[in-house]
Amino acid sequence: MMYYESGLLRARWASWQDVRAGRKAQANARWGWIKAPGDRGPILWMQSFSDADPQRLGIELAKAMAETRRDLRMVMTFETEYPTLLEQYTAGVERLGYGFGPCDHPRAVERMLERLTPLRYLALGRAPRPRLAAALGRAEIPSVLMAAEPGPHVPTLVEAIYPRDIRQAEAWTGCGLAAPVQDPVDFSTLFTIAQVDPNFRAMVRGTEDGPLWWIQGLDAAQWAGWRSAWAASPLSRQGLLFLGGTDAPADLPGLSQWRRTPLPAGSVIVVDADRWYPALAAAAQAVHLQTASPLLQWQVYAGSRPISVSPGVILNAVEQLDADTILTLEDPAQILGHWQALRGDVMAARQRGDATRRIFWQERRHAGERLPEFLQRVFDW
């Protein structure tokens, strides 16, 4: 059950449902029954909430912090579990424990703080909820907020705020907090895969000459429209269409079941795991993002391909983008028509892809310069 607010009855109901479904650890964690890893050493509590990107960011920061502070124990809690992500990236990370976190009921957060007695609290992706923010203040536990959107409730003892971009930085500055707002930096660029073996296109097309096209972020209502538009498009005569999102139709093949043999022109394939993102970002002729997390956007930027987005997508490094570098499009037929035009203007397509790749590398260099400063902060705790 995904309830982590402060309502007593709803939290108890969620925990009862978890126990019935065999999720006893999640039910216990919701009420703060957490055990810290190891026996000795100060504890850093990292809270990554429900999104996958902050969870991955926490893991990668834990790797760096483990090298800086050999005595530091780290506990990362979350409200949604991504087992594949955890299994893939936590292997070998020393002194890191992870699991479900507490709800925001006062009893749960007080118990959590009593059991961990954390040296610091690190929020990843959003500010803490109201009862936890108040409890951190009462316990005088300093907080660091990273890549977090401003919220109405912020701990009273904030050591530093690390905004992900200028938009976040301006929002935090406008809140009038006494806490120091650091220069924007997106540390997730440091673990974005930037160099990809370019053989994916040859593997899926074999000796045939035909481009790959990629759309990511579809919901259940959008698959049929894209399939119909693709079938009517001249691009389907030679190319392949890769579609990613939620609630994919059962009759479409997934990339995870692909047998590493060439696919026939016109095929529609489901991108059913994020491990395919680097290869697609480097191999696709163009990419459209219906929705996109910051980490996925950086991956596509690094792939150096023309990008379009749907209205409402908040772009990475938007202040550095020229107006015509990333286009805003919505209708499938409109996007496919744009792609058809790109095939006839190779130079423009290359320039647009090069522009986003330059922005990615600028941000990665900036993040590499800033990481030692953050690690020095950790060392000084």
Short mmCIF file of C-alpha atoms in Angstrom, two decimals:
data_model
loop_
_atom_site.label_atom_id
_atom_site.label_comp_id
_atom_site.label_asym_id
_atom_site.label_seq_id
_atom_site.Cartn_x
_atom_site.Cartn_y
_atom_site.Cartn_z
CA MET A 1 0.00 0.00 0.00
CA MET A 2 1.35 3.39 -1.00
CA TYR A 3 0.28 5.54 1.95
CA TYR A 4 2.94 7.60 3.70
CA GLU A 5 1.07 10.66 4.90
CA SER A 6 0.14 11.37 8.54
CA GLY A 7 -3.40 9.98 8.89
CA LEU A 8 -3.48 7.41 11.68
CA LEU A 9 -6.35 5.28 10.40
CA ARG A 10 -5.21 5.24 6.78
CA ALA A 11 -1.63 4.38 7.79
CA ARG A 12 -2.86 1.52 9.98
CA TRP A 13 -5.11 0.29 7.18
CA ALA A 14 -2.20 0.37 4.74
CA SER A 15 0.00 -1.58 7.14
CA TRP A 16 -2.74 -4.17 7.73
CA GLN A 17 -3.09 -4.59 3.97
CA ASP A 18 0.68 -5.00 3.64
CA VAL A 19 0.75 -7.72 6.31
CA ARG A 20 -2.09 -9.57 4.58
CA ALA A 21 -0.14 -9.41 1.29
CA GLY A 22 3.05 -10.70 2.91
CA ARG A 23 4.77 -7.30 3.00
CA LYS A 24 5.48 -7.36 6.70
CA ALA A 25 8.78 -5.46 6.40
CA GLN A 26 7.02 -2.60 4.62
CA ALA A 27 4.28 -2.53 7.25
CA ASN A 28 6.82 -2.38 10.09
CA ALA A 29 8.91 0.27 8.36
CA ARG A 30 5.84 2.47 7.88
CA TRP A 31 5.78 2.85 11.67
CA GLY A 32 9.49 3.48 12.09
CA TRP A 33 10.63 0.00 13.05
CA ILE A 34 13.96 0.30 11.24
CA LYS A 35 17.27 -1.33 12.06
CA ALA A 36 20.50 0.46 11.16
CA PRO A 37 23.21 -1.50 9.31
CA GLY A 38 26.37 -2.47 11.18
CA ASP A 39 27.23 -1.95 14.83
CA ARG A 40 29.17 1.29 15.12
CA GLY A 41 29.62 4.62 13.39
CA PRO A 42 27.48 7.71 12.80
CA ILE A 43 24.42 7.35 10.59
CA LEU A 44 23.28 9.35 7.58
CA TRP A 45 19.59 8.95 6.81
CA MET A 46 18.83 9.42 3.10
CA GLN A 47 15.16 9.63 2.11
CA SER A 48 14.39 9.09 -1.58
CA PHE A 49 10.54 8.95 -1.51
CA SER A 50 8.76 7.44 -4.56
CA ASP A 51 10.69 8.23 -7.75
CA ALA A 52 13.41 6.06 -9.21
CA ASP A 53 15.83 8.89 -10.10
CA PRO A 54 16.41 10.09 -6.50
CA GLN A 55 16.86 6.48 -5.42
CA ARG A 56 19.59 5.98 -8.01
CA LEU A 57 21.14 9.32 -7.00
CA GLY A 58 21.23 8.19 -3.38
CA ILE A 59 22.99 4.96 -4.31
CA GLU A 60 25.65 6.73 -6.36
CA LEU A 61 26.25 9.34 -3.64
CA ALA A 62 26.53 6.51 -1.11
CA LYS A 63 29.34 4.97 -3.18
CA ALA A 64 31.26 8.25 -3.12
CA MET A 65 30.55 8.94 0.56
CA ALA A 66 31.68 5.44 1.55
CA GLU A 67 35.12 6.30 0.19
CA THR A 68 35.19 9.65 2.00
CA ARG A 69 33.90 8.56 5.41
CA ARG A 70 34.95 5.03 6.25
CA ASP A 71 33.06 5.21 9.54
CA LEU A 72 29.75 6.44 8.14
CA ARG A 73 26.74 4.14 8.06
CA MET A 74 24.09 5.05 5.51
CA VAL A 75 20.39 4.23 5.56
CA MET A 76 18.35 4.96 2.45
CA THR A 77 14.58 4.70 2.76
CA PHE A 78 11.97 4.93 0.04
CA GLU A 79 8.23 4.70 -0.47
CA THR A 80 8.33 2.78 -3.75
CA GLU A 81 10.74 -0.09 -4.29
CA TYR A 82 12.56 -0.63 -7.58
CA PRO A 83 14.05 -4.11 -7.09
CA THR A 84 15.91 -4.24 -10.42
CA LEU A 85 17.54 -0.86 -9.78
CA LEU A 86 18.55 -1.84 -6.25
CA GLU A 87 19.94 -5.20 -7.31
CA GLN A 88 21.89 -3.72 -10.20
CA TYR A 89 23.49 -0.73 -8.50
CA THR A 90 23.89 -1.49 -4.79
CA ALA A 91 26.23 -4.46 -5.21
CA GLY A 92 29.46 -3.78 -3.39
CA VAL A 93 28.35 -0.52 -1.74
CA GLU A 94 29.79 -0.62 1.74
CA ARG A 95 27.82 0.31 4.85
CA LEU A 96 24.59 1.04 2.96
CA GLY A 97 21.29 -0.32 4.19
CA TYR A 98 18.03 0.36 2.41
CA GLY A 99 14.33 -0.37 2.69
CA PHE A 100 10.91 1.16 3.08
CA GLY A 101 10.64 4.25 5.24
CA PRO A 102 8.17 5.62 7.77
CA CYS A 103 4.88 7.38 7.15
CA ASP A 104 4.55 10.94 8.37
CA HIS A 105 2.60 10.17 11.53
CA PRO A 106 4.35 11.76 14.56
CA ARG A 107 4.75 8.41 16.31
CA ALA A 108 6.41 6.86 13.24
CA VAL A 109 8.91 9.65 12.60
CA GLU A 110 9.83 9.96 16.29
CA ARG A 111 10.47 6.23 16.49
CA MET A 112 12.56 6.38 13.32
CA LEU A 113 14.74 9.17 14.70
CA GLU A 114 15.10 7.42 18.04
CA ARG A 115 16.25 4.18 16.43
CA LEU A 116 18.69 5.80 13.99
CA THR A 117 19.81 8.93 15.87
CA PRO A 118 21.14 10.19 12.54
CA LEU A 119 24.11 12.50 12.28
CA ARG A 120 22.47 14.15 9.26
CA TYR A 121 19.30 13.84 7.20
CA LEU A 122 19.61 13.98 3.38
CA ALA A 123 16.40 14.48 1.39
CA LEU A 124 16.57 13.39 -2.25
CA GLY A 125 14.08 14.72 -4.78
CA ARG A 126 11.69 16.52 -2.44
CA ALA A 127 11.54 18.21 0.95
CA PRO A 128 10.45 16.10 3.94
CA ARG A 129 6.81 15.93 4.92
CA PRO A 130 5.49 18.22 7.70
CA ARG A 131 5.75 15.95 10.77
CA LEU A 132 9.22 14.75 9.86
CA ALA A 133 10.37 18.31 9.16
CA ALA A 134 9.12 19.35 12.61
CA ALA A 135 10.69 16.33 14.33
CA LEU A 136 14.07 16.98 12.72
CA GLY A 137 13.92 20.52 14.05
CA ARG A 138 13.05 19.41 17.59
CA ALA A 139 15.86 16.86 17.56
CA GLU A 140 18.27 19.47 16.13
CA ILE A 141 19.34 17.15 13.34
CA PRO A 142 20.84 19.16 10.44
CA SER A 143 19.33 18.52 7.02
CA VAL A 144 20.68 18.68 3.49
CA LEU A 145 18.15 18.92 0.65
CA MET A 146 19.28 17.75 -2.78
CA ALA A 147 17.44 18.07 -6.10
CA ALA A 148 14.37 18.85 -3.99
CA GLU A 149 11.42 21.00 -4.94
CA PRO A 150 10.51 23.61 -2.32
CA GLY A 151 7.69 22.60 -0.04
CA PRO A 152 5.54 24.40 2.52
CA HIS A 153 7.31 22.64 5.40
CA VAL A 154 11.10 22.75 5.68
CA PRO A 155 13.21 21.64 8.66
CA THR A 156 14.34 24.56 10.83
CA LEU A 157 17.97 23.41 10.79
CA VAL A 158 18.90 23.17 7.09
CA GLU A 159 22.64 22.98 6.50
CA ALA A 160 22.52 23.35 2.72
CA ILE A 161 20.22 23.13 -0.28
CA TYR A 162 21.58 21.71 -3.54
CA PRO A 163 19.10 22.64 -6.30
CA ARG A 164 19.15 20.54 -9.46
CA ASP A 165 18.81 23.48 -11.83
CA ILE A 166 18.32 27.24 -12.01
CA ARG A 167 14.55 26.88 -11.78
CA GLN A 168 14.84 25.09 -8.42
CA ALA A 169 17.49 27.52 -7.20
CA GLU A 170 15.28 30.52 -7.93
CA ALA A 171 12.31 28.84 -6.26
CA TRP A 172 14.33 28.17 -3.08
CA THR A 173 15.79 31.66 -3.06
CA GLY A 174 12.29 33.07 -3.33
CA CYS A 175 11.26 31.20 -0.18
CA GLY A 176 13.38 33.55 1.93
CA LEU A 177 15.06 30.77 3.92
CA ALA A 178 18.19 31.40 5.94
CA ALA A 179 19.68 28.13 4.67
CA PRO A 180 22.40 28.55 2.05
CA VAL A 181 21.19 27.71 -1.46
CA GLN A 182 24.13 26.30 -3.40
CA ASP A 183 24.78 26.92 -7.07
CA PRO A 184 22.66 24.53 -9.18
CA VAL A 185 24.23 21.17 -9.97
CA ASP A 186 22.84 17.87 -11.21
CA PHE A 187 25.06 15.10 -9.90
CA SER A 188 23.08 12.50 -11.86
CA THR A 189 25.07 13.44 -14.98
CA LEU A 190 28.10 11.78 -13.36
CA PHE A 191 26.54 8.32 -13.68
CA THR A 192 24.71 8.85 -16.97
CA ILE A 193 26.14 6.45 -19.56
CA ALA A 194 27.78 8.74 -22.07
CA GLN A 195 29.77 6.37 -24.29
CA VAL A 196 27.79 3.55 -25.90
CA ASP A 197 28.96 0.80 -28.24
CA PRO A 198 27.24 1.76 -31.51
CA ASN A 199 26.35 -1.77 -32.60
CA PHE A 200 22.69 -1.77 -31.48
CA ARG A 201 21.41 -0.36 -34.77
CA ALA A 202 23.26 -3.01 -36.78
CA MET A 203 21.94 -5.78 -34.54
CA VAL A 204 18.27 -4.83 -34.91
CA ARG A 205 18.46 -4.00 -38.64
CA GLY A 206 21.08 -6.46 -39.84
CA THR A 207 22.12 -5.65 -43.39
CA GLU A 208 18.96 -3.64 -44.05
CA ASP A 209 19.18 0.15 -44.21
CA GLY A 210 16.48 1.76 -42.11
CA PRO A 211 16.34 4.20 -39.18
CA LEU A 212 15.18 3.62 -35.60
CA TRP A 213 12.68 5.97 -33.96
CA TRP A 214 11.97 6.13 -30.23
CA ILE A 215 9.04 7.49 -28.20
CA GLN A 216 9.13 7.25 -24.40
CA GLY A 217 6.53 8.03 -21.74
CA LEU A 218 3.24 6.77 -23.19
CA ASP A 219 0.23 6.04 -21.00
CA ALA A 220 -2.48 3.44 -21.62
CA ALA A 221 -4.60 5.74 -23.79
CA GLN A 222 -1.80 6.68 -26.21
CA TRP A 223 -0.56 3.36 -27.57
CA ALA A 224 -3.34 2.85 -30.11
CA GLY A 225 -2.94 6.31 -31.60
CA TRP A 226 0.77 5.86 -32.08
CA ARG A 227 0.38 2.43 -33.68
CA SER A 228 -2.22 3.75 -36.14
CA ALA A 229 -0.13 6.80 -37.03
CA TRP A 230 2.95 4.64 -37.52
CA ALA A 231 1.14 2.21 -39.82
CA ALA A 232 0.02 5.14 -41.99
CA SER A 233 3.45 6.81 -42.06
CA PRO A 234 5.98 6.37 -44.89
CA LEU A 235 8.60 5.90 -42.15
CA SER A 236 7.20 2.44 -41.37
CA ARG A 237 8.29 1.15 -44.79
CA GLN A 238 11.93 1.07 -43.75
CA GLY A 239 12.22 1.95 -40.08
CA LEU A 240 11.52 0.50 -36.65
CA LEU A 241 9.45 2.17 -33.95
CA PHE A 242 10.35 1.74 -30.27
CA LEU A 243 7.62 2.70 -27.80
CA GLY A 244 8.04 2.94 -24.03
CA GLY A 245 5.61 3.70 -21.25
CA THR A 246 3.01 2.17 -18.99
CA ASP A 247 0.31 -0.42 -19.78
CA ALA A 248 1.80 -1.59 -23.07
CA PRO A 249 -0.50 -3.76 -25.21
CA ALA A 250 0.08 -7.45 -24.64
CA ASP A 251 0.38 -8.21 -28.35
CA LEU A 252 3.47 -6.03 -28.84
CA PRO A 253 6.89 -7.71 -28.42
CA GLY A 254 9.20 -6.36 -25.73
CA LEU A 255 12.89 -5.64 -26.13
CA SER A 256 13.69 -7.93 -23.22
CA GLN A 257 12.40 -10.87 -25.29
CA TRP A 258 14.37 -9.87 -28.38
CA ARG A 259 16.59 -12.73 -29.61
CA ARG A 260 19.36 -10.51 -31.02
CA THR A 261 18.22 -11.16 -34.57
CA PRO A 262 17.35 -8.45 -37.15
CA LEU A 263 13.78 -7.13 -37.00
CA PRO A 264 11.66 -6.55 -40.11
CA ALA A 265 10.89 -3.03 -41.26
CA GLY A 266 7.73 -1.56 -39.79
CA SER A 267 8.06 -3.42 -36.48
CA VAL A 268 6.81 -1.80 -33.28
CA ILE A 269 8.76 -2.86 -30.18
CA VAL A 270 8.11 -2.09 -26.53
CA VAL A 271 10.99 -0.60 -24.53
CA ASP A 272 10.23 -2.60 -21.39
CA ALA A 273 13.31 -1.86 -19.28
CA ASP A 274 15.44 1.22 -18.71
CA ARG A 275 18.64 -0.71 -19.44
CA TRP A 276 17.86 -0.12 -23.13
CA TYR A 277 17.86 3.67 -22.82
CA PRO A 278 21.60 4.25 -23.49
CA ALA A 279 21.59 2.09 -26.64
CA LEU A 280 18.43 3.69 -27.99
CA ALA A 281 19.62 7.20 -27.18
CA ALA A 282 22.73 6.57 -29.25
CA ALA A 283 21.08 4.64 -32.10
CA ALA A 284 17.69 6.25 -32.71
CA GLN A 285 17.35 8.70 -35.59
CA ALA A 286 15.25 10.94 -33.34
CA VAL A 287 13.59 10.73 -29.92
CA HIS A 288 10.26 12.04 -28.64
CA LEU A 289 9.66 12.28 -24.90
CA GLN A 290 6.01 12.19 -23.96
CA THR A 291 7.10 12.35 -20.31
CA ALA A 292 10.65 12.17 -19.03
CA SER A 293 12.50 12.20 -15.74
CA PRO A 294 15.66 14.35 -15.52
CA LEU A 295 17.91 11.27 -15.66
CA LEU A 296 16.26 9.97 -18.82
CA GLN A 297 16.60 13.42 -20.39
CA TRP A 298 20.32 13.51 -19.65
CA GLN A 299 20.65 10.07 -21.22
CA VAL A 300 18.94 11.29 -24.39
CA TYR A 301 21.01 14.50 -24.39
CA ALA A 302 24.16 12.38 -24.21
CA GLY A 303 23.00 10.33 -27.20
CA SER A 304 23.34 13.36 -29.50
CA ARG A 305 20.05 12.84 -31.32
CA PRO A 306 17.30 15.32 -32.28
CA ILE A 307 14.75 15.54 -29.46
CA SER A 308 11.15 16.67 -29.26
CA VAL A 309 8.94 16.73 -26.19
CA SER A 310 5.26 16.93 -25.39
CA PRO A 311 3.81 20.04 -23.72
CA GLY A 312 4.43 20.10 -19.98
CA VAL A 313 7.81 18.34 -19.99
CA ILE A 314 10.22 20.36 -17.81
CA LEU A 315 13.47 20.36 -19.76
CA ASN A 316 16.92 19.95 -18.30
CA ALA A 317 19.12 23.05 -18.66
CA VAL A 318 16.29 24.88 -20.40
CA GLU A 319 18.05 28.22 -20.01
CA GLN A 320 20.91 26.94 -22.19
CA LEU A 321 18.69 25.69 -25.01
CA ASP A 322 18.05 27.63 -28.19
CA ALA A 323 14.38 27.85 -29.09
CA ASP A 324 14.68 25.41 -31.99
CA THR A 325 16.96 22.83 -30.34
CA ILE A 326 14.18 20.84 -28.67
CA LEU A 327 10.77 21.19 -30.28
CA THR A 328 7.45 20.89 -28.45
CA LEU A 329 5.07 18.61 -30.36
CA GLU A 330 2.05 16.56 -29.34
CA ASP A 331 0.07 14.78 -32.07
CA PRO A 332 1.62 11.48 -33.31
CA ALA A 333 1.04 12.38 -36.96
CA GLN A 334 2.69 15.76 -36.37
CA ILE A 335 5.72 14.15 -34.75
CA LEU A 336 6.07 11.55 -37.49
CA GLY A 337 5.82 14.29 -40.10
CA HIS A 338 8.57 16.18 -38.32
CA TRP A 339 10.72 13.06 -38.35
CA GLN A 340 10.09 12.66 -42.06
CA ALA A 341 11.35 16.22 -42.58
CA LEU A 342 14.44 15.47 -40.47
CA ARG A 343 15.41 12.69 -42.87
CA GLY A 344 15.72 15.30 -45.58
CA ASP A 345 17.75 17.76 -43.48
CA VAL A 346 20.65 15.78 -42.09
CA MET A 347 22.67 18.86 -41.17
CA ALA A 348 19.89 20.38 -39.04
CA ALA A 349 19.33 17.05 -37.28
CA ARG A 350 23.03 16.77 -36.49
CA GLN A 351 23.24 20.31 -35.18
CA ARG A 352 20.31 19.76 -32.83
CA GLY A 353 21.79 16.56 -31.50
CA ASP A 354 25.22 18.12 -31.04
CA ALA A 355 23.69 21.01 -29.09
CA THR A 356 22.13 18.81 -26.42
CA ARG A 357 25.26 16.67 -26.14
CA ARG A 358 27.36 19.78 -25.49
CA ILE A 359 24.97 20.81 -22.73
CA PHE A 360 25.20 17.36 -21.17
CA TRP A 361 29.00 17.45 -21.09
CA GLN A 362 29.01 20.97 -19.66
CA GLU A 363 26.79 19.82 -16.81
CA ARG A 364 28.82 16.67 -16.23
CA ARG A 365 32.06 18.66 -15.97
CA HIS A 366 30.35 21.08 -13.60
CA ALA A 367 29.07 18.20 -11.45
CA GLY A 368 32.55 16.66 -11.38
CA GLU A 369 33.97 19.94 -10.12
CA ARG A 370 31.28 20.26 -7.44
CA LEU A 371 31.30 16.70 -6.09
CA PRO A 372 34.53 17.16 -4.06
CA GLU A 373 32.90 20.13 -2.31
CA PHE A 374 29.92 17.98 -1.28
CA LEU A 375 32.20 15.15 -0.15
CA GLN A 376 34.25 17.62 1.90
CA ARG A 377 31.03 18.60 3.64
CA VAL A 378 30.41 14.93 4.43
CA PHE A 379 33.98 14.55 5.70
CA ASP A 380 33.55 17.54 8.02
CA TRP A 381 30.40 16.21 9.70
#
